[in-house]
mmCIF file with all atom_site columns, C-alpha atoms in Angstrom:
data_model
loop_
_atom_site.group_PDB
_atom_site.id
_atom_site.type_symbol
_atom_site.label_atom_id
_atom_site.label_alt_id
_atom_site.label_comp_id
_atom_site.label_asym_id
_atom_site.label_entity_id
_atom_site.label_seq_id
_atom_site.pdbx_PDB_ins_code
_atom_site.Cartn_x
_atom_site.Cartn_y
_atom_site.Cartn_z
_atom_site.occupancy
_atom_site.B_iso_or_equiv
_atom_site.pdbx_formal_charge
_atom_site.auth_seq_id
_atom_site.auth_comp_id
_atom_site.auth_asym_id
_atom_site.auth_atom_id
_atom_site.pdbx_PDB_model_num
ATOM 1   C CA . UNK A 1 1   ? -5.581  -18.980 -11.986 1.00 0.00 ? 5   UNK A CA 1
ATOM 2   C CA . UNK A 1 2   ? -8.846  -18.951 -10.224 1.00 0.00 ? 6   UNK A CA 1
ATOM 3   C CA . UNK A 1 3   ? -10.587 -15.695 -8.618  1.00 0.00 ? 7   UNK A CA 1
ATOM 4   C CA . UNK A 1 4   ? -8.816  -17.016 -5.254  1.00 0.00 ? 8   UNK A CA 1
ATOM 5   C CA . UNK A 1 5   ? -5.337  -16.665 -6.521  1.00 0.00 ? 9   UNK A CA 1
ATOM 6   C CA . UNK A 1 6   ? -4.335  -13.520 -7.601  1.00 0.00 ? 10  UNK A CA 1
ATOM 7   C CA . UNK A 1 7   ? -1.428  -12.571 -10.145 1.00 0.00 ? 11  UNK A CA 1
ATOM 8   C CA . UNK A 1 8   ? 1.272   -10.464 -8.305  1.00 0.00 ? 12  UNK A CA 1
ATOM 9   C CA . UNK A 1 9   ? 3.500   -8.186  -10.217 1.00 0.00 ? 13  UNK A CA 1
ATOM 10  C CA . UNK A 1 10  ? 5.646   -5.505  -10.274 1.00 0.00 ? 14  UNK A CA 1
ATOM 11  C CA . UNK A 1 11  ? 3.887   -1.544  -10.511 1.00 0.00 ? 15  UNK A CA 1
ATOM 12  C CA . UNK A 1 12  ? 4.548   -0.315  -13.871 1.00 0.00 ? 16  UNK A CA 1
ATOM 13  C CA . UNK A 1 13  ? 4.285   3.481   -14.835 1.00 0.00 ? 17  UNK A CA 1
ATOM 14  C CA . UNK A 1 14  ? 1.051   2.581   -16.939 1.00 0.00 ? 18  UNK A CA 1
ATOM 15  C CA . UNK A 1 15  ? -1.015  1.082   -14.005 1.00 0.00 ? 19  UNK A CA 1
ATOM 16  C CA . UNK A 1 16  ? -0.869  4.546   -12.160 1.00 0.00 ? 20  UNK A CA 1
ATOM 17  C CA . UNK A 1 17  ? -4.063  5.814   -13.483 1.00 0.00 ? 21  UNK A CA 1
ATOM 18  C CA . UNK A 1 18  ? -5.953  2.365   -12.419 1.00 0.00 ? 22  UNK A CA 1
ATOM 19  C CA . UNK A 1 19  ? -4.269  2.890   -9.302  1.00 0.00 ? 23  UNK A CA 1
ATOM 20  C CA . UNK A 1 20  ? -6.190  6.357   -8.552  1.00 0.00 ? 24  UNK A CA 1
ATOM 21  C CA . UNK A 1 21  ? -9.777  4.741   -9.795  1.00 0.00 ? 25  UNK A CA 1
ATOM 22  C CA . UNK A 1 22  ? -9.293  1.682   -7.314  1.00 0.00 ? 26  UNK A CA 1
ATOM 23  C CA . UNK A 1 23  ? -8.461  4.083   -4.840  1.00 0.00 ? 27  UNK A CA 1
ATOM 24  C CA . UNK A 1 24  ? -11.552 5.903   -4.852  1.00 0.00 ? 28  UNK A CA 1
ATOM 25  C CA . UNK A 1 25  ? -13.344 2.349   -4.462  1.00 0.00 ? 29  UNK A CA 1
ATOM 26  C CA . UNK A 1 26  ? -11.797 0.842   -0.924  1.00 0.00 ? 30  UNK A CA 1
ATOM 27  C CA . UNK A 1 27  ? -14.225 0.153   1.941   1.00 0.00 ? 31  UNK A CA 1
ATOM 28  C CA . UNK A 1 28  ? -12.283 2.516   4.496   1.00 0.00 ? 32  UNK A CA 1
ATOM 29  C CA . UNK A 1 29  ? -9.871  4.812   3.601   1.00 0.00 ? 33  UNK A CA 1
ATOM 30  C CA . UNK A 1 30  ? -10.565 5.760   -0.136  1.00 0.00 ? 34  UNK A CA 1
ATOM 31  C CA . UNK A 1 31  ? -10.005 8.688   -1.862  1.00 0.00 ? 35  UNK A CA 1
ATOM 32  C CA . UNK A 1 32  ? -10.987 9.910   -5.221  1.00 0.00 ? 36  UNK A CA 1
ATOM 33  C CA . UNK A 1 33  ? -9.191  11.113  -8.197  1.00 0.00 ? 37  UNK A CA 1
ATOM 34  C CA . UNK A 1 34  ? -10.362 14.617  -7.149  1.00 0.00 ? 38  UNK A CA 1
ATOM 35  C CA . UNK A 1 35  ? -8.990  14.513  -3.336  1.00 0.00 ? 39  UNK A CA 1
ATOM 36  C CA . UNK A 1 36  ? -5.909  12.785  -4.232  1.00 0.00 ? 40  UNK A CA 1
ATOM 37  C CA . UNK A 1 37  ? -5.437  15.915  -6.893  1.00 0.00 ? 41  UNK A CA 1
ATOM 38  C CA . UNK A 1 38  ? -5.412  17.916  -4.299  1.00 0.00 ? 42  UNK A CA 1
ATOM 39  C CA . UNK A 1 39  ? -3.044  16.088  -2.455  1.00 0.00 ? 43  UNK A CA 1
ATOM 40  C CA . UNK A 1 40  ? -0.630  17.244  -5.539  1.00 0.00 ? 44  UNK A CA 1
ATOM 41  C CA . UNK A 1 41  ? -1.096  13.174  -6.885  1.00 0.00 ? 45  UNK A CA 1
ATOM 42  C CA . UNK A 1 42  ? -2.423  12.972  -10.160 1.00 0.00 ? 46  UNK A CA 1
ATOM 43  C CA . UNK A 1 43  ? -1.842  10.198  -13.013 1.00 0.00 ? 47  UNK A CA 1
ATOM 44  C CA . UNK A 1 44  ? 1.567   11.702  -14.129 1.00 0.00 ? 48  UNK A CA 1
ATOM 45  C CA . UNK A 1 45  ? 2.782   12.113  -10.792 1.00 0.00 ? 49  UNK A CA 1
ATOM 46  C CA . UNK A 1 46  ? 2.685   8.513   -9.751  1.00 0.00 ? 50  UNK A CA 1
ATOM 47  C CA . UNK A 1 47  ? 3.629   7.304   -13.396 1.00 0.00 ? 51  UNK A CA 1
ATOM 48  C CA . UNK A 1 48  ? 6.690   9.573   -12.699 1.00 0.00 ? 52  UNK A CA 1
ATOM 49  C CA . UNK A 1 49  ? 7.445   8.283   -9.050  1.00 0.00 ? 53  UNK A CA 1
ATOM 50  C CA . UNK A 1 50  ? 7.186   4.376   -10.313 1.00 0.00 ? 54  UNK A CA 1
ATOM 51  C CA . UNK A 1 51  ? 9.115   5.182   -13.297 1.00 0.00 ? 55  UNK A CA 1
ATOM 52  C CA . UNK A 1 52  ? 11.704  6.814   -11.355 1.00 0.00 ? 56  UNK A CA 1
ATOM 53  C CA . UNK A 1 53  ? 12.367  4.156   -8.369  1.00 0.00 ? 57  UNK A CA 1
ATOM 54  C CA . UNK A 1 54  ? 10.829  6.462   -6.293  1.00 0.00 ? 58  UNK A CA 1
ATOM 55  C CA . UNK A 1 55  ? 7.589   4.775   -5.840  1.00 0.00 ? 59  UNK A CA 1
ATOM 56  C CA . UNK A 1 56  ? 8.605   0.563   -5.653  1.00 0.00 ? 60  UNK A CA 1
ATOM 57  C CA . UNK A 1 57  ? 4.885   -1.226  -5.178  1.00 0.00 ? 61  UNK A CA 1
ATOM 58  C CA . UNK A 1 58  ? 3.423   -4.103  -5.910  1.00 0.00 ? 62  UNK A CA 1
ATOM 59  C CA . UNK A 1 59  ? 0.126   -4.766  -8.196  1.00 0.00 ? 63  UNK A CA 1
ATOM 60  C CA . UNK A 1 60  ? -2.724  -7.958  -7.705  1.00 0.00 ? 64  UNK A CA 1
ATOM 61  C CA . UNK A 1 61  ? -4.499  -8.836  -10.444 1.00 0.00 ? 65  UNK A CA 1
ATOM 62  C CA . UNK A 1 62  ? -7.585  -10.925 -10.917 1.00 0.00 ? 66  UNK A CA 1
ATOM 63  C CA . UNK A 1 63  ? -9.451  -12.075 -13.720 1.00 0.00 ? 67  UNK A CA 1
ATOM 64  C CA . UNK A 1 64  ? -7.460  -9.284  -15.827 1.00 0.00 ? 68  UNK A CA 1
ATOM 65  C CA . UNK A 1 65  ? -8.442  -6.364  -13.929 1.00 0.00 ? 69  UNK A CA 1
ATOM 66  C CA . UNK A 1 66  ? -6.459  -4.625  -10.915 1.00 0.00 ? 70  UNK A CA 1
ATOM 67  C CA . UNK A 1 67  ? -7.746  -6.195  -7.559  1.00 0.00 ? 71  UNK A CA 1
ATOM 68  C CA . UNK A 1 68  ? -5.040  -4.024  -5.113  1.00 0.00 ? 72  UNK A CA 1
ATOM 69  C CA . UNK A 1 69  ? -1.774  -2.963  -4.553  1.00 0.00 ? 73  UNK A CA 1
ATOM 70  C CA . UNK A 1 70  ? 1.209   -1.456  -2.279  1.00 0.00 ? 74  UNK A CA 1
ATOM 71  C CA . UNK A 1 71  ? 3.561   0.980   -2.922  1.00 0.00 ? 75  UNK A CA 1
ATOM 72  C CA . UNK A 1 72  ? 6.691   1.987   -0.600  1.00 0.00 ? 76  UNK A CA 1
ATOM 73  C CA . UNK A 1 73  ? 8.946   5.174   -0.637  1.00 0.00 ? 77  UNK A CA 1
ATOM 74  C CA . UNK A 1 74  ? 12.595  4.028   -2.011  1.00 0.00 ? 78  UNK A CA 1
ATOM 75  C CA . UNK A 1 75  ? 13.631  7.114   0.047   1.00 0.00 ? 79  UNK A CA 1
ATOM 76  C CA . UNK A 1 76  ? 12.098  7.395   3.181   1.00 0.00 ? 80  UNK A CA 1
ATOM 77  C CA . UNK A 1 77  ? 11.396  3.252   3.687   1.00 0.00 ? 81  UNK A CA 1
ATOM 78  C CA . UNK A 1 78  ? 7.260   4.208   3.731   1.00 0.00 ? 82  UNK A CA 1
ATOM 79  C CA . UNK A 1 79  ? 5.191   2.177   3.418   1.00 0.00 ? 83  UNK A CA 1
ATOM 80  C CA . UNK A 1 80  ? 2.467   4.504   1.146   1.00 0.00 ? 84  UNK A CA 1
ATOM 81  C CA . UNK A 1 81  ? -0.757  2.897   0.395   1.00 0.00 ? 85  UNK A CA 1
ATOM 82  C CA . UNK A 1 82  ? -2.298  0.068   0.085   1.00 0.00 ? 86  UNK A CA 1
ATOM 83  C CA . UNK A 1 83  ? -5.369  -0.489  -1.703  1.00 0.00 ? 87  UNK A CA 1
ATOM 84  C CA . UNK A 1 84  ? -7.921  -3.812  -1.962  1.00 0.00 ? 88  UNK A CA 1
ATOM 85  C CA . UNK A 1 85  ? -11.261 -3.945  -3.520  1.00 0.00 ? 89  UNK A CA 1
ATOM 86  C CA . UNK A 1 86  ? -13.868 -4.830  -1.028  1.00 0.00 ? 90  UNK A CA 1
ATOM 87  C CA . UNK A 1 87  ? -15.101 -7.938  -2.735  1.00 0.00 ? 91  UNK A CA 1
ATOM 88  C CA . UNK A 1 88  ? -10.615 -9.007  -2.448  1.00 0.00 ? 92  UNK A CA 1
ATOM 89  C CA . UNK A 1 89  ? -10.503 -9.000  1.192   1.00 0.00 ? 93  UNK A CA 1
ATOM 90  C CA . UNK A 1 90  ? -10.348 -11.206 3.689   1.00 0.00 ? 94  UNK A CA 1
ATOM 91  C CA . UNK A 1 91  ? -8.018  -13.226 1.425   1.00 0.00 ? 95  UNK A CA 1
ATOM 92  C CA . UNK A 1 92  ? -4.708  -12.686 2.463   1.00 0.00 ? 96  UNK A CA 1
ATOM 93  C CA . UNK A 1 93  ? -3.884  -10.688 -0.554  1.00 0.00 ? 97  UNK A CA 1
ATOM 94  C CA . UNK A 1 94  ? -3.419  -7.386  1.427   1.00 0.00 ? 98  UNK A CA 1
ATOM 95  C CA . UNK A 1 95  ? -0.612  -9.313  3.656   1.00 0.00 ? 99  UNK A CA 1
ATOM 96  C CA . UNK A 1 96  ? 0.762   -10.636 0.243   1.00 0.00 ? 100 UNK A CA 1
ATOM 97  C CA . UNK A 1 97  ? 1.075   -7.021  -1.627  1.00 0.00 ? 101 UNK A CA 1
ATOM 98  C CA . UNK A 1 98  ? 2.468   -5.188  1.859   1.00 0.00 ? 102 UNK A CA 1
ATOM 99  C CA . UNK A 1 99  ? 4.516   -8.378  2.530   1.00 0.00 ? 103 UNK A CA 1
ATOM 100 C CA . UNK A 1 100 ? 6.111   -7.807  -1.218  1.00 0.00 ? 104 UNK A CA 1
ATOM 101 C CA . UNK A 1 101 ? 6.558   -4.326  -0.977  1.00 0.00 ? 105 UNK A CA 1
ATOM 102 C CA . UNK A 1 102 ? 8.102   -4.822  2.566   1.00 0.00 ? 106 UNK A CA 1
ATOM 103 C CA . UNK A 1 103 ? 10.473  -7.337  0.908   1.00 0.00 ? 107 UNK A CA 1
ATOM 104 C CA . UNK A 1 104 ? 11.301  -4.520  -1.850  1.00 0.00 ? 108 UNK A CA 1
ATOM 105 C CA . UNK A 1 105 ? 11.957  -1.527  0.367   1.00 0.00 ? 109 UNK A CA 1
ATOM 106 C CA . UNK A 1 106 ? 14.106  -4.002  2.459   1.00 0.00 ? 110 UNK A CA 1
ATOM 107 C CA . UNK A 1 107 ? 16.027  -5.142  -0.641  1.00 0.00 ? 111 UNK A CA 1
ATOM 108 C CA . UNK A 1 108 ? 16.873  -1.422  -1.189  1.00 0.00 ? 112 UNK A CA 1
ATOM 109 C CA . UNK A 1 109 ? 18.859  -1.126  2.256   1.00 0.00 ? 113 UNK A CA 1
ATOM 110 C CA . UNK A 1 110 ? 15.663  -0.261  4.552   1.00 0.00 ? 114 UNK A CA 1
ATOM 111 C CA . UNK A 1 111 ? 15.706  -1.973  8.215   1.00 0.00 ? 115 UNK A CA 1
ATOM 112 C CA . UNK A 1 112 ? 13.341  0.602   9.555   1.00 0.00 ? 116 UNK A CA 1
ATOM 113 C CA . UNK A 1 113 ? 10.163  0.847   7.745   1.00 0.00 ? 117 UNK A CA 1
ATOM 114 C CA . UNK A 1 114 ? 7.313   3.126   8.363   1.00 0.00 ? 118 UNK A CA 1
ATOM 115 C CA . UNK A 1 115 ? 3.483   3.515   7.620   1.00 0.00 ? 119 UNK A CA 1
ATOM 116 C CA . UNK A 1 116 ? 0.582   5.841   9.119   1.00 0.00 ? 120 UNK A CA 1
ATOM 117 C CA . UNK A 1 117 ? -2.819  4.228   10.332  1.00 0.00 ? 121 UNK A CA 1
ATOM 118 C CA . UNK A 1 118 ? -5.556  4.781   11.724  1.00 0.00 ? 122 UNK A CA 1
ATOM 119 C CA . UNK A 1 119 ? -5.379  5.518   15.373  1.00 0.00 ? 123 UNK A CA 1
ATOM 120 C CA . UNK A 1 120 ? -9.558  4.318   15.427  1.00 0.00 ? 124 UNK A CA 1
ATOM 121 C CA . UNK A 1 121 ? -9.663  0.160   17.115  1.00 0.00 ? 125 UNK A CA 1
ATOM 122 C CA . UNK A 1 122 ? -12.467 -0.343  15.060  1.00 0.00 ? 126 UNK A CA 1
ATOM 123 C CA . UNK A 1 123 ? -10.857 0.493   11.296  1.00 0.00 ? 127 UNK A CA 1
ATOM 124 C CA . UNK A 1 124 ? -9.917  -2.845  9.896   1.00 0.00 ? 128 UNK A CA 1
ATOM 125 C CA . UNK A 1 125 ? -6.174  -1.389  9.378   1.00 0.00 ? 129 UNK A CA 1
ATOM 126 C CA . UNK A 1 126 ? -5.797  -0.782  12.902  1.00 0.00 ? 130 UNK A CA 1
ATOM 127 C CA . UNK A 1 127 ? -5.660  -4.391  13.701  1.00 0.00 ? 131 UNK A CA 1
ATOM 128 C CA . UNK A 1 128 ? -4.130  -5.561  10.440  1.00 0.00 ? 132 UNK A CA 1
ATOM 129 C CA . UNK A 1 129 ? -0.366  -4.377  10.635  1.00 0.00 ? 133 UNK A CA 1
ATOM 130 C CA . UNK A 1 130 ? -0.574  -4.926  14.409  1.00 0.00 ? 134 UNK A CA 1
ATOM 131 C CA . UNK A 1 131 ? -1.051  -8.263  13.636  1.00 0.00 ? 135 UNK A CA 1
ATOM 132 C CA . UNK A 1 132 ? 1.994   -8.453  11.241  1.00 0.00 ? 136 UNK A CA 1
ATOM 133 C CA . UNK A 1 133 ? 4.268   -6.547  13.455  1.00 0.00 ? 137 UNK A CA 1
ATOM 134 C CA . UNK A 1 134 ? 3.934   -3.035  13.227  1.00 0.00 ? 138 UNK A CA 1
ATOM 135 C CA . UNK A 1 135 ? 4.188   -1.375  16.536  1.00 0.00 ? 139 UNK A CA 1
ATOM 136 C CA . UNK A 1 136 ? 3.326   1.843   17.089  1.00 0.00 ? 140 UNK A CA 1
ATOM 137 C CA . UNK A 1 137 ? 5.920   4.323   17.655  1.00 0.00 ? 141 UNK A CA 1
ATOM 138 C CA . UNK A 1 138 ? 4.248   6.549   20.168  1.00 0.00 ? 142 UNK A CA 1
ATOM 139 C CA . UNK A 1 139 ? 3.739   9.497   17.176  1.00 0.00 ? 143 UNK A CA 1
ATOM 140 C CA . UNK A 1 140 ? 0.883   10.715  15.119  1.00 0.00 ? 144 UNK A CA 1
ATOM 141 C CA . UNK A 1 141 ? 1.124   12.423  11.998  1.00 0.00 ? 145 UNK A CA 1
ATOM 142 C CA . UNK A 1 142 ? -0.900  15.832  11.341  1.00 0.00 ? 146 UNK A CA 1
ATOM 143 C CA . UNK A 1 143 ? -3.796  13.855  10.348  1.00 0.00 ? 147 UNK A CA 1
ATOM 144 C CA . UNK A 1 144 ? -3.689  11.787  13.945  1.00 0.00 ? 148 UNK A CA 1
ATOM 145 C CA . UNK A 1 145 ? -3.003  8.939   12.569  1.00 0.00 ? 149 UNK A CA 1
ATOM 146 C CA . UNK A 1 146 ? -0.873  6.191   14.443  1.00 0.00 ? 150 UNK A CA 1
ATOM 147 C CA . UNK A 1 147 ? 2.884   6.104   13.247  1.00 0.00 ? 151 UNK A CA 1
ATOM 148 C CA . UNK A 1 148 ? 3.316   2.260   13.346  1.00 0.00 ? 152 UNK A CA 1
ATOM 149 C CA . UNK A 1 149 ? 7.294   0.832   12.219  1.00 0.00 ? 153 UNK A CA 1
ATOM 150 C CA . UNK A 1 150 ? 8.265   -2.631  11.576  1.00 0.00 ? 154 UNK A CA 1
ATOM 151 C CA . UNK A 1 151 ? 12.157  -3.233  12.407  1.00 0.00 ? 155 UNK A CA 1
ATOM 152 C CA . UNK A 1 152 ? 14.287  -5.929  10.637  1.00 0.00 ? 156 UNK A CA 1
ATOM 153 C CA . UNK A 1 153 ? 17.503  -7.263  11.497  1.00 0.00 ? 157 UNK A CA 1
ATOM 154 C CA . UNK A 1 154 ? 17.341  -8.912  8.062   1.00 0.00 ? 158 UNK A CA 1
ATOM 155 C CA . UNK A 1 155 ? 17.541  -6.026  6.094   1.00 0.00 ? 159 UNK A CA 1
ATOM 156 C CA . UNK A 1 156 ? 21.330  -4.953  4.726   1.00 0.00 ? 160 UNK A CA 1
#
């Protein structure tokens, strides 16, 4: 495996607290330990909601440490967060951890999934799931953030 080629696997309940220190280190987006706290996610939480089914998501690994990752809502078909490392993008692993987690959440019944961005042109995400597919539904959420859905036939 070479630093071009990540490892992709499944989220386990012990990668949660990684998962809150890579958030805090995105380009656009992040959030620290302390502001997702407040947000009522902490460590335990997350553990809980991957151990549970709640929380399906996808990890990328490189060179042993966590590069990314997506995670989904088994209940609501949301797409929740995805994270990359600065120094990972641009590499098609952010299409590969979404495009996993999309493939989970549809596995699990979903044809309608959903995902808030960005409603800003010039934040990398805004162009990113429009270029996958996502189309925006015409709704914000409280934060004014685009509510973009991506609609499959495929899904059961």
């Amino acid at each position: 495996m070479t630093s071009s080629s990540p490892f992709m696997a499944v989220a386990r309940p012990e990668d949660a607290a990684e998962c809150l220190r890579l958030r805090g280190l995105t380009r656009e987006n992040a959030f620290t330990e302390a502001d997702l706290q407040r947000l009522g996610i902490t460590g335990q939480t997350w553990a809980d909601g991957i151990r549970s089914g709640l929380l399906p998501g996808w990890i990328a690994w490189a060179q042993g440490r966590m590069a990314g990752y997506c995670f989904g809502n088994a209940e609501s078909g949301e797409i929740m967060v995805l994270a990359l490392l600065p120094q990972y993008e641009g590499r098609g692993w952010g299409r590969e951890l979404l495009g996993r987690t999309v493939n989970t959440l549809h596995g699990l019944g979903w044809r309608r999934l959903f995902l808030a961005c960005s409603s800003d042109p010039a934040v990398r995400s805004y162009g990113f799931y429009r270029h996958l597919g996502w189309v925006h539904t015409g709704e914000c959420d409280d934060a004014g953030d685009h509510v973009l859905e991506l609609l499959s036939t495929n899904a059961t």
